[in-house]
């Protein structure tokens, strides 16, 4: 039935012919009001008609339970008066439901108005409900619908619309158009899912305020139109992020006016706009993130204007195509720190005479082949990317077999990389690494820039030759180090077995022929490896003396924000190593990185780095490092001839808490050991809370947990400087921030002391 015919319908003053068909209760009253007293937690009532005239009222006393009301007659439901309930009310009418301009609905739980039907038994049992069948009636609100503690759902095959106001500040407000709809309970996400379309429309031209908001029409249209300054406003709760969904996967989404989403703590929420076609040029999104998704998409002048307005309002925007290309044909320009991501299943193209520009700290990411399927996705910039007034970064990611046409790119000549970021340039193009073959092919151009496009499972690869070192005895390792940039983008490489061997007379402090094994054999002075996670990786060495680390064999460059788990086994040759859970030998910098790997050696080994001649900073180890009858092991490094600072170990180390040998040039600063030192069966052995040998400097701000390490002194042998034995703290003392001299806990510095923790942690861990 059309809306006009419902409005013209002469509604009876109160519902009629009500009978409980499931559950129990009583129905009383007449004239001006009707009261339903329900004595079971759930109940089903069949009505011959259910309408409420202006000035009339219906009250459901159903506690915190729920009442399903089904209209069996041939008239739509017209609510012009008041409907109140202590619990939840479901109103099912195949002829449609209209809440008129004077209608007011207020429930303590859910309010559901639907032209689709639902099974009585399923309703009485509780849990998820499938709404289907029923009729083609429309469900429209012109009045006021409010739920003080629940959700509001309007469901129809043809039209589910709000032109009045809906307020569900503690729950969700969801409008769904389809012929089969799933309604379920969810504490933090969508609760309505259109499973089968019907070509219908979900429309908001009024005001909606709820913790989360969802407009869905599977193969029809979604209209989010301006009715107020904040037509759609999701506010979140303590358990729900503020989230708005505008979804018509096989239809169109049309939006204008303000759409806002915020979380209960005041931070920005999320708005998702997804459809076959998107018409959003009149919208301004006020949120943390606005996600736009379509099979293919053109960011034309109108849509680009909406994106620019939203970015300027502080909303980061993520545009993604699921099947084809993304074309930018309109200017996108903004100030501030909001980020723009333009991703395509295939190509990203920026048209001639088109500019993308930021003045502020905003980042731009252009991503071809967003599915990571190696389809030759390319980036073609025929316009201008202007970051000359921005301190943000631009990342362009394209397939190994694709192309990058840079066009006009303007960088900020005053730009400097953020500390610990590992960035080398403000504007960087990366070739995507989407599988093990791509990963191995990085070795073909060790000066290039690469990024992981997705997580990689390397479990089917039996042999992987290290990147940056040439297999076989014919080339020196120093001939071909990796000198480019490799950004893992936070992705994980799983089950990598590193078996390739490379020979060459590089200097790792021991001299002579050696091997360097790791995902990267040798990283050169200008090389950068960042944001890479290795999981369940393995190096097994049986006959080669060398430098072995799961991520890097020998590092002269920078390793930052990287981690490893798995095994390094160098347990055959006496005098092996150096071996590390992450890096074998470090001559450069390893920072803000970690390892939980198990390292077993007959040589020199550390939980993170085997030998350190450079800098290890703000890193930690939770893995174990042990040896056979020979060698030396430290919780973080085996031999430290450089700087070890602001780092800690909580795993197991056979010989010393942090470093087996702190040489004359070694410095250990602002760090601690809280790992078991001295394994079972070694009651007579000598060990150290910090180092076994110390000929360098262990500063007075270095500590060890004497309870866990079982050690009473900082070191055993040597003439270097070291803190007093009183720096060996009990576990209880380690949990007190005031016991760490000059560490600045918890004043926003390097360290933090979480509630209930038995030792400090690094600040970056908590937000990474």
XYZ file of C-alpha atoms in Angstrom:
768
model
C 0.000 0.000 0.000
C 1.286 3.457 -0.896
C 1.958 6.083 1.772
C -0.791 8.362 0.458
C -3.413 5.629 0.821
C -2.309 4.883 4.374
C -2.586 8.540 5.327
C -6.095 8.657 3.822
C -7.149 5.553 5.749
C -9.674 6.147 8.552
C -7.909 4.449 11.448
C -9.910 3.019 14.376
C -9.251 4.776 17.692
C -7.585 1.789 19.418
C -6.371 -1.728 18.546
C -9.146 -4.329 18.257
C -9.649 -8.068 18.588
C -6.473 -8.790 20.541
C -5.881 -12.367 21.764
C -2.758 -13.937 23.280
C -1.766 -16.893 21.095
C 1.536 -17.504 22.896
C 2.560 -16.501 26.370
C -0.073 -15.036 28.653
C -1.501 -11.782 29.895
C -4.569 -9.595 29.839
C -5.902 -6.790 27.652
C -8.096 -4.175 29.271
C -9.481 -0.697 28.757
C -11.211 1.103 25.930
C -12.316 4.572 25.034
C -9.188 6.611 25.554
C -6.612 3.929 26.362
C -5.749 0.258 26.239
C -3.450 -1.605 28.624
C -1.715 -4.922 28.005
C -0.456 -6.616 31.175
C 1.833 -9.462 30.138
C 2.591 -12.136 32.754
C 5.248 -14.028 30.794
C 8.591 -12.679 29.597
C 7.540 -13.080 25.966
C 4.129 -13.119 24.391
C 2.399 -13.098 20.999
C -0.901 -11.300 20.390
C -2.981 -11.514 17.222
C -5.056 -8.401 16.490
C -7.762 -7.831 13.895
C -6.497 -4.232 13.692
C -3.830 -2.186 15.460
C -4.092 1.603 15.149
C -4.048 4.409 17.722
C -5.939 7.624 17.100
C -4.675 11.069 18.107
C -5.234 11.570 21.825
C -5.479 7.812 22.514
C -2.824 5.665 24.205
C -1.722 2.022 24.410
C 0.479 0.782 27.252
C 2.397 -2.512 27.371
C 3.321 -3.559 30.897
C 5.716 -6.314 29.859
C 8.581 -5.704 32.274
C 11.847 -6.117 30.438
C 10.288 -8.726 28.160
C 8.939 -8.544 24.619
C 5.529 -8.642 22.939
C 4.938 -9.594 19.309
C 1.799 -8.003 17.872
C 0.554 -9.394 14.555
C -2.256 -7.761 12.597
C -4.410 -10.359 10.825
C -6.937 -7.963 9.301
C -6.679 -6.110 6.039
C -5.946 -2.607 7.323
C -2.565 -0.933 7.824
C -1.567 0.282 11.289
C -1.759 4.034 11.763
C -0.248 5.396 14.979
C -1.408 8.958 15.637
C -1.480 8.715 19.422
C 0.877 7.241 22.023
C 2.338 3.755 22.290
C 4.335 3.082 25.456
C 6.053 -0.048 26.757
C 8.285 -0.983 29.656
C 9.968 -3.603 27.466
C 10.079 -4.392 23.734
C 7.255 -4.180 21.207
C 7.162 -5.839 17.767
C 4.384 -4.660 15.439
C 3.905 -6.910 12.388
C 1.419 -5.778 9.748
C 1.696 -6.956 6.129
C -0.427 -3.984 5.056
C 2.111 -1.522 6.478
C 2.738 0.693 9.496
C 2.513 4.479 9.577
C 3.526 6.542 12.595
C 1.813 9.833 11.851
C 3.042 13.355 12.646
C 1.316 13.278 16.046
C 2.343 9.718 16.837
C 4.722 9.083 19.736
C 6.269 5.690 20.494
C 8.363 5.195 23.632
C 9.710 1.810 24.717
C 12.157 0.617 27.322
C 13.422 -2.065 24.951
C 13.204 -2.617 21.214
C 10.591 -1.234 18.896
C 10.180 -3.173 15.640
C 7.697 -2.223 12.929
C 7.626 -4.637 10.004
C 5.541 -5.560 6.992
C 7.408 -8.882 6.887
C 6.230 -11.726 9.115
C 8.073 -13.760 11.738
C 7.558 -17.246 13.168
C 5.874 -17.354 16.593
C 7.998 -20.207 17.927
C 11.219 -18.505 16.907
C 10.075 -15.330 18.644
C 9.134 -17.142 21.859
C 12.504 -18.904 21.963
C 14.405 -15.629 21.661
C 17.578 -15.182 19.648
C 17.892 -14.358 15.962
C 14.736 -13.860 13.899
C 14.161 -14.198 10.158
C 11.551 -11.796 8.825
C 10.021 -12.845 5.497
C 6.703 -13.401 3.739
C 4.114 -10.913 4.901
C 3.035 -8.224 2.504
C 4.153 -5.237 0.481
C 3.078 -2.592 2.946
C 5.343 0.364 3.647
C 6.725 1.210 7.085
C 7.032 4.952 7.602
C 7.664 7.210 10.574
C 6.461 10.800 10.452
C 6.315 11.182 14.207
C 8.615 10.413 17.121
C 9.989 6.987 17.984
C 12.182 6.575 21.029
C 13.757 3.695 22.926
C 15.372 4.448 26.270
C 17.299 1.189 26.453
C 16.972 -0.664 23.171
C 16.792 -0.465 19.411
C 14.433 0.770 16.710
C 13.914 -1.266 13.521
C 11.723 -0.370 10.540
C 11.468 -3.227 8.015
C 9.590 -3.472 4.714
C 9.884 -5.159 1.356
C 9.085 -1.918 -0.468
C 9.776 1.161 1.690
C 11.218 1.627 5.176
C 11.372 5.347 5.854
C 11.939 7.870 8.595
C 10.675 11.383 7.951
C 10.207 12.210 11.604
C 12.622 11.494 14.458
C 14.107 8.331 15.900
C 16.025 8.373 19.179
C 17.772 5.225 20.424
C 20.796 6.649 22.197
C 21.645 3.350 23.920
C 21.000 1.097 20.932
C 20.745 0.994 17.172
C 18.341 2.502 14.667
C 18.086 0.423 11.512
C 15.932 0.763 8.393
C 15.865 -2.247 6.085
C 14.199 -2.873 2.713
C 14.174 -6.473 1.494
C 12.072 -9.605 1.128
C 14.060 -11.539 3.750
C 15.767 -9.837 6.655
C 17.755 -11.318 9.525
C 17.329 -9.622 12.884
C 19.803 -10.636 15.555
C 21.353 -9.466 18.802
C 24.801 -7.912 18.598
C 26.442 -5.803 21.249
C 28.732 -3.868 18.955
C 27.761 -4.084 15.282
C 24.870 -4.294 12.818
C 21.839 -6.256 13.978
C 19.808 -6.208 10.753
C 20.991 -7.912 7.561
C 19.042 -7.870 4.305
C 19.506 -11.404 2.996
C 17.218 -11.198 -0.043
C 16.393 -7.999 -1.848
C 13.085 -6.801 -3.160
C 13.997 -3.657 -5.053
C 12.785 -1.543 -2.152
C 13.997 1.677 -0.605
C 15.420 2.607 2.797
C 14.949 6.335 3.298
C 15.826 8.861 5.952
C 14.713 12.434 5.466
C 14.231 13.131 9.139
C 16.518 12.918 12.137
C 18.031 9.795 13.633
C 20.107 9.704 16.795
C 21.356 6.354 18.023
C 24.521 4.620 19.162
C 24.687 2.998 15.728
C 22.617 3.573 12.588
C 22.038 1.329 9.594
C 20.100 1.920 6.358
C 20.052 -1.152 4.087
C 18.460 -2.053 0.763
C 20.199 -4.976 -0.900
C 19.145 -4.332 -4.496
C 17.165 -1.132 -4.118
C 18.165 2.338 -3.030
C 19.250 3.998 0.181
C 18.480 7.687 0.621
C 20.087 9.631 3.448
C 18.678 13.091 2.865
C 18.950 16.342 4.754
C 16.163 16.912 7.200
C 18.133 18.629 9.928
C 21.668 19.892 10.450
C 22.561 16.426 11.702
C 20.149 14.253 9.728
C 21.882 11.063 10.866
C 23.857 11.103 14.095
C 25.438 8.031 15.700
C 26.721 8.748 19.199
C 28.059 5.400 20.448
C 27.953 3.961 23.945
C 30.475 2.412 26.299
C 30.047 -0.906 24.459
C 29.228 0.298 20.931
C 31.336 2.459 18.678
C 29.430 5.181 16.888
C 28.768 3.673 13.449
C 26.522 4.507 10.501
C 25.932 2.050 7.655
C 24.353 3.218 4.390
C 24.331 0.021 2.345
C 22.751 -1.028 -0.957
C 25.191 -3.617 -2.261
C 23.278 -4.158 -5.517
C 21.600 -0.775 -5.636
C 22.339 2.897 -5.128
C 23.133 5.077 -2.130
C 22.087 8.729 -2.263
C 23.209 11.005 0.555
C 23.184 14.688 1.335
C 23.259 16.790 4.475
C 25.303 15.971 7.537
C 25.969 12.398 8.595
C 27.863 12.179 11.871
C 29.304 9.368 13.969
C 31.124 9.754 17.263
C 32.050 7.432 20.081
C 30.965 7.825 23.670
C 34.423 9.138 24.625
C 34.156 11.921 22.054
C 36.414 10.370 19.442
C 35.260 9.977 15.863
C 33.173 6.995 14.817
C 32.726 5.381 11.409
C 30.375 5.955 8.477
C 30.179 3.265 5.772
C 28.570 4.048 2.416
C 28.417 1.062 0.091
C 26.479 0.412 -3.095
C 26.658 -0.310 -6.801
C 26.319 3.417 -7.396
C 27.154 6.205 -4.972
C 25.630 9.674 -5.168
C 27.096 11.449 -2.150
C 27.949 14.874 -3.551
C 25.609 16.698 -1.166
C 26.849 14.970 1.973
C 29.245 16.084 4.652
C 30.446 13.329 6.954
C 31.549 14.224 10.461
C 33.281 11.167 11.866
C 36.634 9.540 12.453
C 36.448 7.628 9.178
C 34.157 7.640 6.144
C 34.364 4.458 4.056
C 32.981 4.495 0.526
C 32.728 1.249 -1.413
C 31.473 0.402 -4.908
C 32.362 -2.105 -7.658
C 33.864 0.756 -9.679
C 33.788 4.426 -8.825
C 34.463 7.832 -10.282
C 35.276 10.578 -7.852
C 33.719 13.258 -10.014
C 33.504 16.940 -9.198
C 30.411 16.532 -7.019
C 31.623 13.522 -5.051
C 35.095 15.068 -4.752
C 33.457 18.111 -3.163
C 31.832 15.927 -0.523
C 35.125 14.180 0.165
C 36.935 17.532 0.449
C 34.329 18.934 2.867
C 34.522 15.846 5.033
C 38.331 15.851 5.066
C 38.326 19.523 6.020
C 35.958 18.658 8.874
C 38.575 16.234 10.205
C 37.102 13.004 8.791
C 39.524 10.573 7.205
C 38.136 9.134 3.966
C 38.720 5.647 2.545
C 37.408 5.045 -1.000
C 37.627 1.466 -2.289
C 36.421 -0.305 -5.418
C 35.708 -4.030 -5.210
C 35.825 -5.049 -8.889
C 37.351 -2.455 -11.177
C 39.058 0.904 -11.394
C 38.904 4.084 -9.357
C 39.014 7.322 -11.324
C 39.644 10.720 -9.764
C 38.119 13.379 -12.007
C 37.527 16.114 -9.459
C 39.853 18.135 -7.226
C 40.282 16.971 -3.635
C 41.875 19.628 -1.449
C 41.888 19.974 2.314
C 43.655 21.382 5.336
C 44.473 19.511 8.511
C 45.424 16.006 9.507
C 42.661 13.836 8.048
C 43.904 11.033 5.784
C 42.693 10.062 2.308
C 42.944 6.520 0.944
C 42.063 5.779 -2.680
C 42.099 2.051 -3.351
C 41.054 0.089 -6.408
C 40.637 -3.570 -7.248
C 42.628 -2.752 -10.382
C 43.896 0.717 -11.407
C 43.843 4.127 -9.745
C 43.779 6.950 -12.278
C 44.025 10.675 -11.599
C 42.792 12.665 -14.573
C 44.641 15.495 -16.288
C 44.108 18.931 -14.753
C 43.017 17.278 -11.504
C 44.714 18.022 -8.185
C 44.899 16.216 -4.871
C 46.428 18.545 -2.291
C 46.820 18.858 1.452
C 47.961 21.750 3.605
C 48.458 20.309 7.072
C 49.543 16.866 8.191
C 47.218 14.681 6.124
C 48.391 11.459 4.510
C 47.469 10.160 1.056
C 47.518 6.480 0.109
C 46.978 5.355 -3.485
C 46.533 1.600 -3.693
C 46.137 -0.455 -6.857
C 45.147 -4.150 -6.731
C 43.630 -3.714 -3.283
C 42.769 -7.413 -3.182
C 46.422 -8.396 -3.504
C 45.816 -10.819 -6.391
C 48.683 -9.724 -8.655
C 46.485 -8.440 -11.468
C 48.920 -5.844 -12.765
C 47.148 -3.017 -10.970
C 48.769 0.327 -11.770
C 48.711 3.931 -10.619
C 48.385 6.543 -13.344
C 48.696 10.140 -12.245
C 47.889 12.506 -15.079
C 47.277 15.396 -12.709
C 49.036 16.893 -9.697
C 49.712 15.570 -6.212
C 50.675 18.609 -4.157
C 52.140 17.990 -0.709
C 54.401 21.045 -0.823
C 52.523 22.602 2.105
C 51.949 19.379 4.003
C 53.933 17.523 6.635
C 52.038 14.329 5.845
C 53.189 11.518 3.590
C 52.094 10.103 0.241
C 52.281 6.365 -0.451
C 51.608 4.922 -3.908
C 51.310 1.123 -4.035
C 51.179 -0.816 -7.308
C 51.698 -4.383 -8.519
C 55.066 -5.945 -9.208
C 53.893 -6.367 -12.801
C 52.065 -3.033 -12.891
C 53.249 0.495 -13.566
C 53.540 3.771 -11.727
C 53.136 6.991 -13.673
C 54.029 9.659 -11.147
C 52.742 12.706 -13.035
C 53.372 15.993 -11.258
C 54.335 15.382 -7.651
C 55.246 18.268 -5.341
C 56.941 17.503 -2.045
C 57.599 19.738 0.938
C 61.265 20.717 0.858
C 61.178 21.179 4.658
C 59.717 17.745 5.379
C 61.410 15.547 7.953
C 60.449 12.002 8.840
C 58.720 11.338 12.146
C 60.994 9.725 14.737
C 61.132 5.926 14.524
C 59.012 5.889 11.339
C 61.832 4.635 9.138
C 60.577 6.806 6.286
C 63.165 8.059 3.841
C 61.087 10.222 1.519
C 57.820 12.130 1.929
C 56.379 10.725 -1.300
C 57.159 7.090 -1.970
C 56.034 4.572 -4.581
C 56.112 0.909 -3.561
C 55.834 -2.294 -5.526
C 53.398 -4.670 -3.843
C 54.486 -8.024 -2.476
C 51.422 -10.270 -2.414
C 52.837 -13.797 -2.246
C 56.046 -15.756 -1.742
C 57.050 -15.458 -5.389
C 56.787 -11.680 -5.159
C 58.807 -11.818 -1.968
C 61.575 -13.821 -3.595
C 61.569 -11.453 -6.576
C 62.521 -8.552 -4.335
C 66.041 -9.950 -4.664
C 65.995 -9.035 -8.366
C 66.119 -5.316 -7.522
C 67.588 -4.813 -4.069
C 67.524 -1.019 -4.443
C 63.744 -0.850 -4.948
C 60.910 0.109 -2.626
C 58.435 -2.591 -1.624
C 55.405 -3.073 0.618
C 53.472 -6.117 1.722
C 50.023 -6.021 0.155
C 48.561 -8.562 2.569
C 49.498 -11.341 4.977
C 51.532 -14.099 3.332
C 51.546 -17.765 4.280
C 54.869 -19.198 3.124
C 54.174 -22.666 4.498
C 54.359 -24.310 1.083
C 57.790 -22.898 0.297
C 60.615 -25.319 1.045
C 63.508 -23.049 0.070
C 63.743 -19.290 0.441
C 66.950 -17.517 -0.526
C 67.663 -14.432 1.570
C 67.051 -11.031 -0.024
C 70.170 -8.948 -0.339
C 72.595 -11.809 -0.532
C 73.374 -13.909 -3.585
C 73.069 -17.704 -3.307
C 76.169 -19.767 -3.883
C 79.883 -19.166 -3.259
C 80.446 -17.001 -6.323
C 79.556 -13.610 -4.842
C 80.483 -11.662 -1.747
C 77.618 -10.662 0.543
C 78.767 -7.072 0.433
C 78.268 -7.029 -3.339
C 74.460 -6.958 -3.204
C 72.984 -5.734 0.095
C 69.369 -4.611 0.224
C 69.470 -0.814 0.036
C 65.834 -0.020 -0.685
C 62.799 0.284 1.567
C 60.641 -2.653 2.618
C 57.459 -1.725 4.494
C 55.408 -4.586 5.871
C 52.464 -2.228 6.426
C 51.762 -4.200 9.585
C 51.194 -7.461 7.687
C 52.556 -10.856 8.694
C 54.703 -13.370 6.826
C 53.903 -16.765 8.307
C 55.769 -20.085 8.237
C 58.820 -18.870 6.321
C 61.602 -21.457 6.138
C 64.926 -19.766 5.427
C 67.273 -22.295 3.873
C 69.237 -20.356 1.279
C 72.945 -19.881 1.992
C 75.141 -17.028 0.804
C 78.903 -16.822 1.183
C 81.294 -13.904 1.187
C 84.103 -12.294 3.185
C 82.061 -9.694 5.066
C 83.258 -8.412 8.403
C 80.993 -9.528 11.203
C 83.632 -9.190 13.865
C 85.076 -12.655 13.278
C 86.539 -12.485 9.757
C 86.724 -15.263 7.206
C 84.070 -16.772 4.952
C 80.604 -16.698 6.443
C 76.906 -17.007 5.663
C 74.165 -14.489 6.358
C 70.696 -15.936 6.708
C 67.359 -14.260 7.291
C 64.443 -12.971 5.266
C 67.065 -10.376 4.340
C 70.614 -11.673 4.179
C 72.301 -8.270 4.311
C 70.619 -4.867 4.667
C 72.967 -2.131 3.471
C 73.670 1.242 5.008
C 70.755 2.967 3.273
C 68.384 0.028 3.539
C 65.219 0.170 5.653
C 63.031 -2.687 6.857
C 59.990 -1.561 8.807
C 56.596 -2.745 10.060
C 57.288 -6.399 9.234
C 55.976 -9.259 11.364
C 57.450 -12.738 10.971
C 55.446 -15.540 12.572
C 56.548 -19.165 12.983
C 59.679 -18.548 10.943
C 62.621 -20.952 11.071
C 66.315 -21.048 10.322
C 68.010 -24.399 10.674
C 71.795 -24.381 10.230
C 73.837 -27.534 10.090
C 77.190 -26.802 8.472
C 77.786 -23.081 7.988
C 79.358 -20.589 10.338
C 77.690 -17.231 9.901
C 75.305 -14.568 11.067
C 71.698 -15.634 11.403
C 68.502 -13.756 12.293
C 64.936 -14.500 11.266
C 64.442 -11.040 9.754
C 67.998 -9.940 8.878
C 71.300 -11.792 8.870
C 73.514 -8.675 8.896
C 72.084 -5.167 9.266
C 73.971 -1.996 8.356
C 70.761 -0.005 7.862
C 67.558 0.459 9.859
C 65.100 -2.069 11.244
C 62.089 -0.517 12.970
C 58.670 -1.626 14.228
C 59.319 -5.262 13.328
C 58.832 -8.531 15.179
C 59.550 -12.239 14.920
C 58.480 -15.559 16.323
C 59.704 -19.050 15.516
C 63.079 -20.747 15.846
C 66.741 -20.099 15.082
C 68.728 -23.309 15.412
C 72.512 -23.081 15.025
C 73.327 -26.006 17.236
C 75.751 -28.119 15.274
C 79.058 -26.294 14.887
C 81.094 -25.132 17.852
C 81.788 -21.434 17.494
C 78.692 -20.708 15.434
C 76.673 -17.530 15.367
C 76.163 -14.720 15.935
C 72.485 -15.627 16.094
C 69.509 -13.444 16.988
C 65.770 -13.869 17.146
C 65.378 -10.887 14.805
C 68.857 -9.839 13.565
C 72.108 -11.793 13.511
C 74.671 -8.955 13.446
C 73.706 -5.296 13.790
C 75.975 -2.483 12.606
C 73.090 -0.089 12.037
C 69.962 0.537 14.123
C 67.312 -1.786 15.461
C 64.541 0.141 17.187
C 61.020 -0.375 18.469
C 61.156 -4.047 17.577
C 60.675 -7.342 19.384
C 61.096 -11.096 19.255
C 59.454 -14.065 20.897
C 61.561 -16.555 18.945
C 63.477 -19.429 20.496
C 67.205 -19.218 19.710
C 69.460 -22.272 20.205
C 73.182 -22.000 19.447
C 76.685 -23.274 19.925
C 77.919 -19.731 19.423
C 77.116 -16.156 20.376
C 73.408 -15.383 20.578
C 70.832 -12.901 21.800
C 67.077 -13.020 21.986
C 66.839 -10.046 19.601
C 70.327 -9.484 18.110
C 73.319 -11.819 18.048
C 76.104 -9.196 18.001
C 75.428 -5.468 18.302
C 77.969 -2.972 16.978
C 75.341 -0.283 16.338
C 72.245 0.757 18.290
C 69.410 -1.274 19.764
C 66.710 1.008 21.183
C 63.199 0.743 22.628
C 62.936 -2.964 21.920
C 62.017 -6.037 23.928
C 62.324 -9.822 24.000
C 59.890 -12.399 25.341
C 61.509 -15.447 23.735
C 64.237 -17.737 24.993
C 67.906 -18.024 24.086
C 70.033 -20.986 25.076
C 73.240 -22.732 24.095
C 74.949 -26.080 24.175
C 78.373 -26.677 25.673
C 79.866 -23.648 23.933
C 78.974 -20.014 23.214
C 77.380 -17.233 25.205
C 73.812 -15.962 25.416
C 72.126 -12.746 26.500
C 68.457 -11.914 26.839
C 68.628 -9.191 24.155
C 72.124 -9.381 22.610
C 74.964 -11.852 22.682
C 77.884 -9.420 22.304
C 77.239 -5.709 22.818
C 79.910 -3.453 21.384
C 77.477 -0.618 20.656
C 74.525 1.006 22.434
C 71.703 -0.958 24.028
C 69.160 1.499 25.396
C 65.600 1.635 26.682
C 64.995 -2.066 26.143
C 64.078 -5.112 28.206
C 63.837 -8.892 28.250
C 61.298 -11.120 29.995
C 62.028 -14.442 28.298
C 64.826 -16.833 29.200
C 68.566 -16.374 28.765
C 71.043 -19.009 29.763
C 73.955 -16.731 30.635
C 72.913 -13.120 31.257
C 69.829 -10.942 31.545
C 70.591 -8.520 28.688
C 74.047 -9.195 27.142
C 76.477 -12.040 27.466
C 79.484 -9.804 26.710
C 79.361 -6.012 27.128
C 82.691 -5.095 25.500
C 84.889 -2.070 26.122
C 82.833 -0.045 23.604
C 79.520 -1.379 24.858
C 76.970 0.832 26.624
C 73.795 -0.378 28.314
C 71.386 2.364 29.354
C 67.876 2.673 30.867
C 67.008 -1.000 30.418
C 66.035 -3.950 32.576
C 66.063 -7.738 32.695
C 63.166 -9.711 34.120
C 63.986 -13.082 32.569
C 65.167 -16.340 34.059
C 68.966 -16.575 33.903
C 70.747 -19.896 34.475
C 68.815 -22.916 33.411
C 68.134 -26.101 35.370
C 71.140 -28.253 36.147
C 73.571 -25.327 36.407
C 73.755 -24.589 40.135
C 77.497 -23.962 40.068
C 77.631 -21.786 36.974
C 78.378 -18.075 36.928
C 75.882 -15.706 35.361
C 74.868 -12.054 35.529
C 71.688 -10.097 36.104
C 72.648 -7.810 33.200
C 75.854 -9.215 31.628
C 78.224 -12.127 32.064
C 81.294 -10.163 30.892
C 81.380 -6.389 31.354
C 84.317 -4.320 30.127
C 82.204 -1.366 29.064
C 79.546 0.777 30.773
C 76.319 -0.355 32.386
C 74.651 2.819 33.586
C 73.103 3.329 37.010
C 69.610 3.453 35.469
C 69.768 -0.223 34.478
C 67.925 -2.783 36.633
C 67.231 -6.471 36.909
C 64.587 -8.492 38.703
C 66.621 -10.500 41.195
C 63.568 -12.657 41.991
C 63.095 -13.796 38.396
C 66.683 -13.750 37.140
C 67.927 -15.428 40.362
C 71.013 -13.144 40.094
C 72.348 -10.850 42.825
C 74.930 -8.896 40.782
C 74.829 -6.945 37.528
C 77.743 -8.913 35.998
C 80.255 -11.634 36.797
C 83.557 -10.925 35.033
C 85.211 -7.709 33.859
C 86.347 -4.253 34.932
C 83.596 -2.120 33.406
C 81.289 0.236 35.277
C 77.994 -1.110 36.581
C 75.147 -0.209 38.926
C 75.214 -1.365 42.534
C 73.698 -4.638 43.636
C 70.756 -2.637 44.987
C 69.598 -2.190 41.384
C 68.625 -5.813 41.572
C 64.993 -5.319 42.577
C 62.419 -7.787 43.768
C 59.417 -8.410 41.541
C 57.325 -6.299 43.917
C 59.812 -3.429 43.635
C 59.850 -3.772 39.833
C 56.128 -2.965 39.789
C 56.722 0.408 41.493
C 57.514 3.134 38.965
C 59.314 5.266 41.538
C 62.115 2.682 41.775
C 63.318 3.455 38.229
C 65.742 6.382 38.395
C 65.153 9.174 35.835
C 62.821 7.034 33.721
C 60.008 9.571 33.828
C 57.236 7.050 34.497
C 54.379 7.683 33.840
C 54.732 11.199 32.448
C 54.261 10.369 28.755
C 57.874 9.453 28.081
C 59.392 6.250 26.756
C 58.066 4.031 29.535
C 54.683 3.193 31.023
C 53.540 1.146 34.006
C 50.167 -0.453 33.213
C 47.790 -1.145 36.072
C 48.633 -4.503 37.625
C 51.905 -4.886 35.691
C 54.945 -6.448 37.363
C 57.376 -4.321 35.363
C 57.387 -1.306 33.015
C 56.598 -1.585 29.315
C 57.457 0.676 26.414
C 54.893 3.367 25.620
C 54.862 2.518 21.915
C 53.750 -1.053 22.692
C 50.425 0.202 24.019
C 49.447 1.945 20.807
C 51.005 -0.249 18.129
